[in-house]
Short mmCIF file of C-alpha atoms and ligand atoms in Angstrom, two decimals:
data_model
loop_
_atom_site.label_atom_id
_atom_site.label_comp_id
_atom_site.label_asym_id
_atom_site.label_seq_id
_atom_site.Cartn_x
_atom_site.Cartn_y
_atom_site.Cartn_z
CA MET A 8 -18.90 -20.84 23.64
CA HIS A 9 -16.52 -19.30 21.07
CA GLU A 10 -13.16 -20.81 20.13
CA LEU A 11 -11.46 -17.57 21.16
CA VAL A 12 -12.63 -14.40 22.87
CA VAL A 13 -10.65 -11.15 22.81
CA GLU A 14 -11.52 -9.46 26.11
CA ASN A 15 -11.24 -5.84 27.26
CA ALA A 16 -10.92 -4.64 23.69
CA ARG A 17 -11.33 -0.88 23.13
CA VAL A 18 -12.90 -0.76 19.68
CA PRO A 19 -13.61 2.52 17.84
CA PHE A 20 -17.16 2.59 16.51
CA GLY A 21 -17.56 5.88 14.64
CA GLU A 22 -16.65 8.61 17.13
CA ASP A 23 -17.03 6.34 20.18
CA ILE A 24 -14.59 3.85 21.63
CA VAL A 25 -16.44 0.89 23.16
CA THR A 26 -14.86 -1.64 25.53
CA CYS A 27 -16.15 -5.05 24.47
CA SER A 28 -15.41 -8.69 23.83
CA ILE A 29 -14.88 -10.10 20.34
CA GLY A 30 -15.94 -13.71 19.84
CA ILE A 31 -13.96 -15.50 17.12
CA ASP A 32 -14.81 -18.81 15.44
CA GLU A 33 -12.91 -20.36 12.51
CA GLY A 34 -10.91 -17.18 12.02
CA ARG A 35 -13.98 -14.97 11.64
CA ILE A 36 -15.55 -12.43 13.99
CA ALA A 37 -18.68 -14.25 15.19
CA ARG A 38 -20.00 -11.89 17.88
CA ILE A 39 -19.19 -8.54 19.48
CA ALA A 40 -20.70 -8.00 22.92
CA LYS A 41 -19.93 -6.78 26.43
CA ILE A 42 -19.03 -10.20 27.78
CA LEU A 43 -18.54 -13.43 25.84
CA LYS A 44 -17.40 -16.94 26.76
CA GLY A 45 -14.56 -18.66 24.93
CA GLU A 46 -12.50 -21.84 25.13
CA GLN A 47 -9.48 -19.50 24.87
CA ALA A 48 -9.21 -15.87 25.88
CA TYR A 49 -6.84 -13.12 24.80
CA ASP A 50 -6.80 -10.13 27.13
CA ALA A 51 -6.48 -6.97 25.01
CA ARG A 52 -5.61 -5.20 28.28
CA ASN A 53 -7.70 -2.19 27.26
CA MET A 54 -5.64 -1.72 24.10
CA LEU A 55 -7.11 0.05 21.10
CA VAL A 56 -8.18 -2.76 18.77
CA LEU A 57 -8.25 -1.83 15.07
CA PRO A 58 -8.84 -3.84 11.90
CA GLY A 59 -5.55 -5.15 10.47
CA VAL A 60 -4.09 -2.70 7.95
CA ILE A 61 -4.59 -3.50 4.25
CA ASP A 62 -1.59 -2.08 2.37
CA SER A 63 -2.84 -1.83 -1.22
CA HIS A 64 0.51 -0.84 -2.79
CA VAL A 65 3.62 -2.91 -2.03
CA HIS A 66 6.57 -4.17 -4.06
CA PHE A 67 7.71 -7.39 -2.36
CA ARG A 68 10.10 -8.00 -5.28
CA ASP A 69 11.32 -11.65 -4.73
CA MET A 70 12.01 -13.94 -7.77
CA GLY A 71 14.67 -12.10 -9.84
CA GLN A 72 14.97 -9.33 -7.20
CA GLU A 73 15.35 -11.40 -4.04
CA GLU A 74 18.27 -9.25 -2.88
CA LYS A 75 15.90 -6.28 -2.48
CA GLU A 76 13.08 -8.14 -0.64
CA ASP A 77 11.24 -11.42 -0.71
CA TRP A 78 7.77 -12.43 0.44
CA LEU A 79 9.12 -13.78 3.72
CA SER A 80 11.04 -10.63 4.69
CA GLY A 81 8.37 -8.33 3.28
CA SER A 82 5.51 -10.05 5.11
CA ARG A 83 7.54 -10.18 8.33
CA ALA A 84 8.07 -6.42 8.09
CA ALA A 85 4.35 -6.01 7.36
CA ILE A 86 3.37 -7.88 10.55
CA TYR A 87 5.59 -5.70 12.74
CA GLY A 88 3.88 -2.69 11.16
CA GLY A 89 0.34 -3.94 11.78
CA VAL A 90 -0.30 -4.85 8.12
CA THR A 91 -2.30 -8.08 7.72
CA ALA A 92 -2.98 -7.92 3.97
CA VAL A 93 -0.96 -6.58 1.05
CA VAL A 94 -1.49 -6.05 -2.68
CA ASP A 95 1.65 -6.71 -4.70
CA MET A 96 2.50 -4.62 -7.75
CA PRO A 97 3.38 -6.12 -11.17
CA ASN A 98 6.79 -4.48 -11.90
CA THR A 99 8.66 -7.53 -10.66
CA ASP A 100 11.17 -9.80 -12.40
CA PRO A 101 9.39 -11.41 -14.19
CA PRO A 102 6.70 -8.71 -14.52
CA THR A 103 3.14 -9.92 -13.89
CA PHE A 104 1.95 -9.46 -17.46
CA ASP A 105 0.67 -12.94 -18.34
CA GLU A 106 -0.70 -16.20 -16.96
CA GLU A 107 2.73 -17.81 -16.53
CA SER A 108 4.21 -14.94 -14.51
CA PHE A 109 1.03 -14.69 -12.42
CA LYS A 110 1.24 -18.40 -11.55
CA ILE A 111 4.95 -18.08 -10.65
CA LYS A 112 4.30 -15.14 -8.29
CA LEU A 113 1.26 -16.89 -6.78
CA THR A 114 3.33 -20.02 -6.04
CA VAL A 115 6.17 -18.00 -4.49
CA ALA A 116 3.77 -15.93 -2.36
CA GLN A 117 1.80 -19.00 -1.24
CA ASN A 118 5.04 -20.68 -0.15
CA ARG A 119 6.54 -17.68 1.60
CA SER A 120 4.03 -15.03 2.65
CA MET A 121 3.18 -14.93 6.35
CA ILE A 122 0.14 -12.72 5.77
CA ASP A 123 -2.80 -12.74 3.36
CA PHE A 124 -1.94 -11.28 -0.02
CA ALA A 125 -3.39 -10.20 -3.35
CA ILE A 126 -1.59 -9.93 -6.67
CA ASN A 127 -2.32 -7.24 -9.27
CA GLY A 128 -2.05 -7.75 -13.00
CA GLY A 129 0.24 -5.46 -14.97
CA VAL A 130 -0.52 -3.53 -18.16
CA SER A 131 2.15 -3.12 -20.79
CA GLY A 132 1.46 -4.26 -24.35
CA ASN A 133 -0.38 -7.30 -23.01
CA LEU A 134 -3.99 -6.41 -23.80
CA LYS A 135 -4.79 -10.00 -24.74
CA ALA A 136 -3.59 -11.28 -21.37
CA LEU A 137 -5.83 -9.07 -19.21
CA PRO A 138 -8.82 -11.48 -19.23
CA VAL A 139 -6.70 -14.46 -18.20
CA LEU A 140 -4.99 -12.44 -15.45
CA TRP A 141 -8.47 -11.51 -14.21
CA ARG A 142 -9.61 -15.15 -14.28
CA ARG A 143 -6.46 -16.22 -12.44
CA GLY A 144 -7.51 -13.92 -9.61
CA ALA A 145 -5.74 -10.61 -10.15
CA LEU A 146 -7.24 -8.23 -7.60
CA ALA A 147 -6.95 -5.20 -9.88
CA PHE A 148 -4.76 -3.92 -12.72
CA GLY A 149 -1.88 -1.67 -11.79
CA GLU A 150 -0.01 0.23 -10.93
CA ILE A 151 -0.24 1.11 -14.61
CA PHE A 152 2.75 3.31 -15.35
CA MET A 153 1.97 6.42 -17.43
CA ALA A 154 5.63 7.32 -16.86
CA LYS A 155 8.70 5.12 -16.40
CA SER A 156 9.61 4.17 -12.86
CA THR A 157 11.36 1.10 -11.46
CA GLY A 158 11.34 -1.52 -14.21
CA GLY A 159 11.10 1.00 -17.04
CA PHE A 160 7.51 0.19 -18.04
CA SER A 161 5.14 2.85 -19.37
CA VAL A 162 2.08 3.02 -21.56
CA ASP A 163 1.02 5.95 -23.77
CA GLU A 164 -2.51 7.35 -23.63
CA GLN A 165 -3.69 5.29 -26.59
CA ALA A 166 -2.54 2.02 -25.02
CA LEU A 167 -3.91 3.10 -21.65
CA LYS A 168 -7.32 3.83 -23.21
CA ALA A 169 -7.42 0.37 -24.85
CA ALA A 170 -6.52 -1.25 -21.54
CA LEU A 171 -9.13 0.78 -19.67
CA LEU A 172 -11.84 -0.30 -22.10
CA GLU A 173 -10.87 -3.95 -21.49
CA ILE A 174 -10.66 -3.39 -17.72
CA LYS A 175 -14.13 -1.84 -17.83
CA ARG A 176 -15.41 -4.85 -19.83
CA LEU A 177 -14.01 -7.20 -17.20
CA GLY A 178 -15.53 -5.18 -14.35
CA ALA A 179 -12.09 -4.65 -12.84
CA THR A 180 -10.35 -1.56 -11.36
CA ALA A 181 -7.28 0.24 -12.74
CA SER A 182 -4.68 1.79 -10.41
CA ILE A 183 -2.63 4.44 -12.18
CA HIS A 184 0.90 5.80 -11.64
CA ALA A 185 0.17 9.31 -12.92
CA GLU A 186 3.21 11.17 -14.21
CA ASP A 187 3.86 12.66 -17.68
CA GLU A 188 6.63 10.61 -19.34
CA ALA A 189 7.30 13.20 -22.06
CA LEU A 190 7.66 16.09 -19.59
CA ASN A 191 9.87 13.97 -17.29
CA ALA A 192 12.14 13.11 -20.22
CA GLU A 193 12.31 16.75 -21.34
CA LYS A 194 13.14 17.92 -17.79
CA ALA A 195 15.81 15.22 -17.42
CA ARG A 196 17.52 16.55 -20.56
CA GLU A 197 17.13 20.20 -19.50
CA LEU A 198 18.57 19.50 -16.01
CA ALA A 199 21.22 16.98 -17.09
CA ARG A 200 24.03 19.14 -15.66
CA ASP A 201 22.20 20.50 -12.68
CA ASP A 202 23.68 19.23 -9.41
CA SER A 203 21.37 20.95 -6.91
CA PRO A 204 20.37 18.54 -4.09
CA ASP A 205 16.67 18.76 -5.04
CA VAL A 206 17.21 18.38 -8.78
CA TYR A 207 15.26 15.10 -8.83
CA SER A 208 12.11 16.88 -7.59
CA GLN A 209 12.61 19.42 -10.40
CA MET A 210 13.06 16.64 -12.97
CA ARG A 211 9.58 15.24 -12.16
CA PRO A 212 7.72 18.47 -11.23
CA PRO A 213 4.14 18.75 -9.88
CA GLY A 214 3.07 19.66 -13.43
CA SER A 215 4.06 16.18 -14.57
CA GLU A 216 1.64 14.58 -12.12
CA LEU A 217 -1.07 17.16 -12.94
CA ASN A 218 -0.81 16.51 -16.70
CA ALA A 219 -1.14 12.76 -16.14
CA VAL A 220 -4.05 13.08 -13.69
CA LYS A 221 -5.90 15.35 -16.13
CA ALA A 222 -5.34 12.76 -18.88
CA ALA A 223 -6.62 10.04 -16.54
CA VAL A 224 -9.75 12.11 -15.81
CA ARG A 225 -10.35 12.49 -19.57
CA LEU A 226 -9.90 8.74 -20.06
CA GLU A 227 -12.36 8.01 -17.26
CA HIS A 228 -14.93 10.20 -19.02
CA GLU A 229 -14.25 8.38 -22.30
CA THR A 230 -14.18 4.81 -20.98
CA GLY A 231 -16.18 4.75 -17.72
CA ALA A 232 -13.56 2.41 -16.23
CA ALA A 233 -13.21 2.19 -12.42
CA MET A 234 -9.99 4.13 -11.81
CA HIS A 235 -7.71 4.90 -8.88
CA ILE A 236 -4.71 7.24 -8.78
CA THR A 237 -1.98 5.80 -6.58
CA HIS A 238 0.63 7.77 -4.59
CA ILE A 239 -0.96 11.12 -5.35
CA SER A 240 1.53 13.75 -4.20
CA THR A 241 0.41 17.31 -5.11
CA ALA A 242 -2.32 19.77 -4.20
CA LYS A 243 -3.23 20.41 -7.85
CA ALA A 244 -3.65 16.71 -8.65
CA VAL A 245 -6.00 16.32 -5.65
CA GLU A 246 -7.95 19.34 -6.94
CA ALA A 247 -8.14 17.84 -10.45
CA LEU A 248 -9.89 14.76 -8.98
CA ARG A 249 -12.49 16.76 -7.02
CA GLY A 250 -15.98 15.73 -8.11
CA GLU A 251 -14.62 12.87 -10.26
CA PRO A 252 -15.54 9.21 -9.58
CA ILE A 253 -11.81 8.43 -9.29
CA THR A 254 -10.33 7.34 -5.95
CA CYS A 255 -6.75 7.97 -4.83
CA ASP A 256 -4.18 7.04 -2.21
CA VAL A 257 -1.29 8.82 -0.53
CA THR A 258 1.95 7.39 0.83
CA PRO A 259 3.53 8.05 4.23
CA HIS A 260 6.61 9.54 2.55
CA HIS A 261 4.58 12.19 0.73
CA LEU A 262 2.89 13.05 4.05
CA LEU A 263 6.00 13.05 6.28
CA LEU A 264 8.91 14.00 4.02
CA ASN A 265 9.40 16.97 1.70
CA MET A 266 12.00 18.69 -0.49
CA ARG A 267 13.90 19.92 2.58
CA HIS A 268 14.86 16.30 3.27
CA TRP A 269 17.02 16.08 0.12
CA GLU A 270 20.11 17.46 1.92
CA LYS A 271 20.00 14.69 4.53
CA LEU A 272 18.59 11.79 2.51
CA LYS A 273 20.30 12.24 -0.90
CA SER A 274 19.47 9.15 -3.05
CA TYR A 275 17.69 7.51 -0.09
CA GLY A 276 15.03 10.19 -0.61
CA LYS A 277 14.58 9.34 -4.28
CA MET A 278 11.19 7.95 -5.21
CA ASN A 279 8.55 8.47 -7.93
CA PRO A 280 6.66 10.74 -7.70
CA PRO A 281 9.43 12.68 -5.94
CA LEU A 282 9.55 14.65 -2.69
CA ARG A 283 7.38 17.76 -2.92
CA PRO A 284 7.39 21.28 -1.45
CA LEU A 285 5.88 21.74 2.00
CA ARG A 286 2.75 23.41 0.56
CA ASP A 287 1.86 20.18 -1.25
CA VAL A 288 2.46 18.18 1.92
CA GLU A 289 0.08 20.42 3.88
CA ALA A 290 -2.53 20.07 1.11
CA LEU A 291 -2.21 16.28 1.25
CA TRP A 292 -2.85 16.32 5.03
CA LYS A 293 -5.91 18.51 4.49
CA ALA A 294 -7.19 16.14 1.80
CA ALA A 295 -6.54 13.13 4.06
CA ARG A 296 -8.55 14.81 6.82
CA ASP A 297 -11.47 15.88 4.61
CA GLY A 298 -11.76 12.55 2.77
CA SER A 299 -10.60 13.74 -0.67
CA ILE A 300 -7.88 11.11 -0.35
CA ASP A 301 -9.44 7.70 0.19
CA VAL A 302 -6.52 5.42 1.05
CA LEU A 303 -3.16 5.37 2.82
CA ALA A 304 -0.81 2.97 1.01
CA SER A 305 2.92 2.55 1.59
CA ASP A 306 4.34 2.03 -1.94
CA HIS A 307 6.87 -0.14 -0.09
CA ALA A 308 9.65 -0.07 -2.69
CA PRO A 309 12.82 -1.54 -1.16
CA HIS A 310 16.25 -1.24 -2.77
CA THR A 311 19.55 -2.27 -1.18
CA ARG A 312 21.81 0.21 0.65
CA GLU A 313 24.49 -0.34 -2.02
CA GLU A 314 22.04 0.56 -4.81
CA LYS A 315 20.85 3.63 -2.94
CA ALA A 316 24.39 4.84 -2.22
CA ALA A 317 24.75 5.71 -5.91
CA ASP A 318 24.34 9.26 -7.26
CA ILE A 319 20.87 10.76 -7.64
CA ARG A 320 20.53 9.87 -11.31
CA SER A 321 21.78 6.26 -11.16
CA ALA A 322 20.26 5.19 -7.82
CA PRO A 323 16.93 3.34 -8.14
CA SER A 324 13.71 5.09 -7.06
CA GLY A 325 11.69 3.95 -4.09
CA VAL A 326 11.73 3.75 -0.30
CA PRO A 327 10.63 0.97 2.09
CA GLY A 328 7.48 1.72 4.09
CA VAL A 329 5.27 -1.30 4.88
CA GLU A 330 6.58 -1.62 8.46
CA THR A 331 6.64 2.08 9.31
CA MET A 332 3.49 3.39 7.57
CA ALA A 333 0.84 2.65 10.20
CA PRO A 334 3.13 3.34 13.20
CA LEU A 335 4.18 6.74 11.81
CA ILE A 336 0.63 7.81 10.96
CA LEU A 337 -0.75 6.48 14.26
CA LYS A 338 1.74 8.81 15.96
CA GLU A 339 0.28 11.67 13.90
CA VAL A 340 -3.21 10.54 15.01
CA ALA A 341 -2.02 10.66 18.63
CA ASP A 342 -0.74 14.20 17.95
CA GLY A 343 -4.15 15.20 16.58
CA ARG A 344 -3.03 15.67 12.96
CA LEU A 345 -5.48 13.06 11.60
CA PRO A 346 -8.69 11.77 13.22
CA LEU A 347 -8.49 8.11 14.26
CA GLN A 348 -11.57 7.23 12.19
CA ARG A 349 -9.95 8.68 9.05
CA PHE A 350 -6.85 6.55 9.72
CA ILE A 351 -9.04 3.46 10.07
CA ASP A 352 -11.08 4.21 6.92
CA MET A 353 -7.95 4.95 4.86
CA THR A 354 -6.11 1.78 5.88
CA THR A 355 -8.91 -0.80 6.04
CA ALA A 356 -12.50 -0.29 4.87
CA ASN A 357 -11.66 1.99 1.91
CA PRO A 358 -8.96 -0.13 0.24
CA ALA A 359 -11.15 -3.22 0.84
CA ARG A 360 -14.11 -1.51 -0.88
CA ILE A 361 -12.14 0.09 -3.73
CA PHE A 362 -10.21 -3.05 -4.68
CA GLY A 363 -12.96 -5.57 -3.88
CA ILE A 364 -11.47 -7.42 -0.89
CA ASN A 365 -14.42 -9.17 0.79
CA ASN A 366 -14.71 -9.91 4.51
CA LYS A 367 -11.73 -7.78 5.50
CA GLY A 368 -11.28 -4.27 6.77
CA ARG A 369 -13.92 -4.00 9.50
CA ILE A 370 -14.47 -5.19 13.08
CA GLU A 371 -17.91 -6.55 12.36
CA GLU A 372 -19.60 -9.97 12.54
CA GLY A 373 -18.71 -12.11 9.53
CA TYR A 374 -15.40 -10.36 8.84
CA ASP A 375 -11.98 -12.05 9.15
CA ALA A 376 -10.53 -11.65 12.63
CA ASP A 377 -7.59 -9.59 11.35
CA LEU A 378 -6.90 -7.33 14.34
CA ILE A 379 -4.10 -5.12 15.63
CA PHE A 380 -3.69 -4.15 19.29
CA VAL A 381 -2.26 -0.69 19.85
CA ASP A 382 -1.20 1.19 22.98
CA MET A 383 -1.47 4.78 21.75
CA GLY A 384 0.93 5.88 24.47
CA ALA A 385 3.73 3.50 23.35
CA ARG A 386 5.91 5.79 21.25
CA ARG A 387 9.28 4.58 20.02
CA VAL A 388 12.04 6.11 17.87
CA ILE A 389 12.57 4.36 14.53
CA ARG A 390 16.01 2.73 14.15
CA PRO A 391 16.93 0.97 10.86
CA TYR A 392 18.50 -2.02 12.64
CA GLU A 393 15.20 -2.71 14.43
CA LEU A 394 13.26 -3.04 11.15
CA HIS A 395 12.74 -6.24 9.15
CA SER A 396 12.75 -5.39 5.43
CA LYS A 397 15.82 -6.64 3.56
CA ALA A 398 16.37 -2.97 2.63
CA GLY A 399 18.05 -2.52 6.01
CA TRP A 400 17.52 1.25 5.87
CA THR A 401 14.64 3.68 6.28
CA PRO A 402 14.13 7.36 5.40
CA TYR A 403 12.41 7.79 8.79
CA GLU A 404 15.40 7.12 11.06
CA GLY A 405 15.03 9.04 14.32
CA MET A 406 11.33 9.76 13.90
CA GLU A 407 8.82 8.73 16.59
CA ALA A 408 6.18 6.09 15.83
CA ILE A 409 3.57 3.94 17.59
CA PHE A 410 4.10 0.28 16.65
CA PRO A 411 1.34 -2.27 17.37
CA HIS A 412 1.76 -4.39 20.51
CA ALA A 413 0.08 -7.42 18.93
CA VAL A 414 -1.17 -8.52 15.50
CA MET A 415 -3.73 -11.23 14.74
CA GLN A 416 -4.73 -12.74 11.39
CA ARG A 417 -7.95 -14.72 11.12
CA GLY A 418 -7.87 -15.36 14.89
CA THR A 419 -4.20 -16.47 15.06
CA LEU A 420 -1.64 -14.25 16.78
CA LEU A 421 1.27 -13.32 14.48
CA LEU A 422 2.90 -10.96 16.97
CA ASP A 423 2.36 -10.68 20.71
CA GLY A 424 4.63 -8.14 22.36
CA LYS A 425 8.18 -9.35 21.80
CA GLU A 426 7.01 -12.79 20.63
CA PHE A 427 7.00 -13.17 16.82
CA LEU A 428 4.61 -15.95 15.76
CA GLY A 429 4.40 -15.49 11.98
CA ARG A 430 4.89 -18.60 9.90
CA ARG A 431 6.04 -18.83 6.28
CA GLY A 432 3.25 -19.86 3.92
CA ARG A 433 0.38 -19.17 6.33
CA GLY A 434 -0.76 -16.19 4.26
CA LYS A 435 -3.81 -16.86 2.12
CA PHE A 436 -4.32 -15.75 -1.50
CA ILE A 437 -6.97 -13.01 -1.70
CA ARG A 438 -8.70 -13.61 -5.01
CA GLY A 439 -10.03 -10.82 -7.20
CA ARG A 440 -13.69 -10.72 -8.20
CA GLY A 441 -12.91 -12.22 -11.59
CA TYR A 442 -11.44 -15.41 -10.18
CA GLU A 443 -12.46 -18.38 -12.36
CA ARG A 444 -15.54 -16.50 -13.44
CA LYS A 445 -16.82 -17.13 -16.96
CA LEU A 446 -15.77 -14.08 -18.93
CA PRO A 447 -18.39 -12.03 -20.72
CA GLY A 448 -18.18 -13.02 -24.40
CA ARG A 449 -15.94 -10.67 -26.43
CA THR A 450 -18.17 -7.95 -27.83
CA SER A 451 -15.83 -6.92 -30.68
N1 NCD B 516 7.88 4.54 -6.20
C1 NCD B 516 9.06 4.30 -6.68
O1 NCD B 516 9.87 5.21 -6.76
N2 NCD B 516 9.41 3.06 -7.09
C2 NCD B 516 8.55 1.89 -7.16
C3 NCD B 516 7.69 1.92 -8.41
C4 NCD B 516 6.63 2.98 -8.35
O2 NCD B 516 5.76 2.93 -7.46
O3 NCD B 516 6.68 3.90 -9.18
C5 NCD B 516 9.42 0.64 -7.20
O4 NCD B 516 8.89 -0.42 -7.56
O5 NCD B 516 10.61 0.75 -6.88
ZN1 ZN B 517 4.37 4.19 -8.87
ZN1 ZN B 518 4.83 1.45 -6.51
#
């Protein structure tokens, strides 16, 4: 007799969808079978049941940037979007560059997050701090900024190489923000007086990303570090990774928005890397379908309406996305633009494997019962006032999406139809592989 049985669940197994029961004990999937007995039952009503989404690239801000987002608002938005685990980036205030800032963020997230969370260590002139960040449980290192973005951090190739050698020594993974800082700076000067609506895309051209990705490939050859390119946004950068042992992720905005959206979005469409031409968007979809892109990650980067109302050069870069990512892409799955199994791999098993998150990302015995329940016919138009990020705006207003009907984390419902059941502080810290492990002695 299981504690809880999810009945009438339609679970995708490879190409098939099997109607089954999922037996859950102590928050874990204990059995999957036709019929199971449980003290409690949850009728999935023939909904599609998928593993909870792991969003491996979010900026939940908080601490010195509470006005943009905090862990409570960010994790609430995540739940409504079917996300049951997030990985928070280090460009916060304070930035996660040392033991003290890691502990501060961990305490804040443990007190406030309603979903399970991981914290990445940052890299910026803090080479000596990488081992202690790893021991404190950093999931990975990154995003490591090769070009300045929000927060103004960036490392040159020499510093990046030193960090990669240390990351390799630790057995950790590096996630890279690949743009060419020098080219971006040169373009910004060259286009200082240009007031075309798409000038921001011209200031950070595809060549900037390509230069940085090529440098990252060289550094992988030189260091052998486990590397991942985050928010890849151009056809040529995807090509540059072909055949390389480097994984990558794509954001919903680079799949669903393009340079034609500048007219309408203005500074709300500003993010790094910037909006691209349609030909890059089509190439990203092709790469998502054929597996050249491993992960879908939101790069949830909220800024307030007031900040975003500024002109294109002074407004901050970044768009919110944790609540709309899975719903928007599930709608594309329903429209046949991406196979369901690719969606599942890109949002669950792949990020779990790449970043070393154990026991999450699959509907299999022994895995956490992190589940989302989706009616693939339940389309809804996105309205900003119905979303939950503190941003209070979205670049996807008016677009159709398929939001999950229910969300469960480790066997506890966090959302059930209109009923929101998330609780502050219930999210658990997802520790990286280096947590409290004795570090290999320093070789040099
Ligand atoms: N993507 C963005 O434009 N901004 C992100 C940082 C980043 O991912 O570069 C942010 O933190 O605001
Ligand atoms: Zn970035
Ligand atoms: Zn980011």
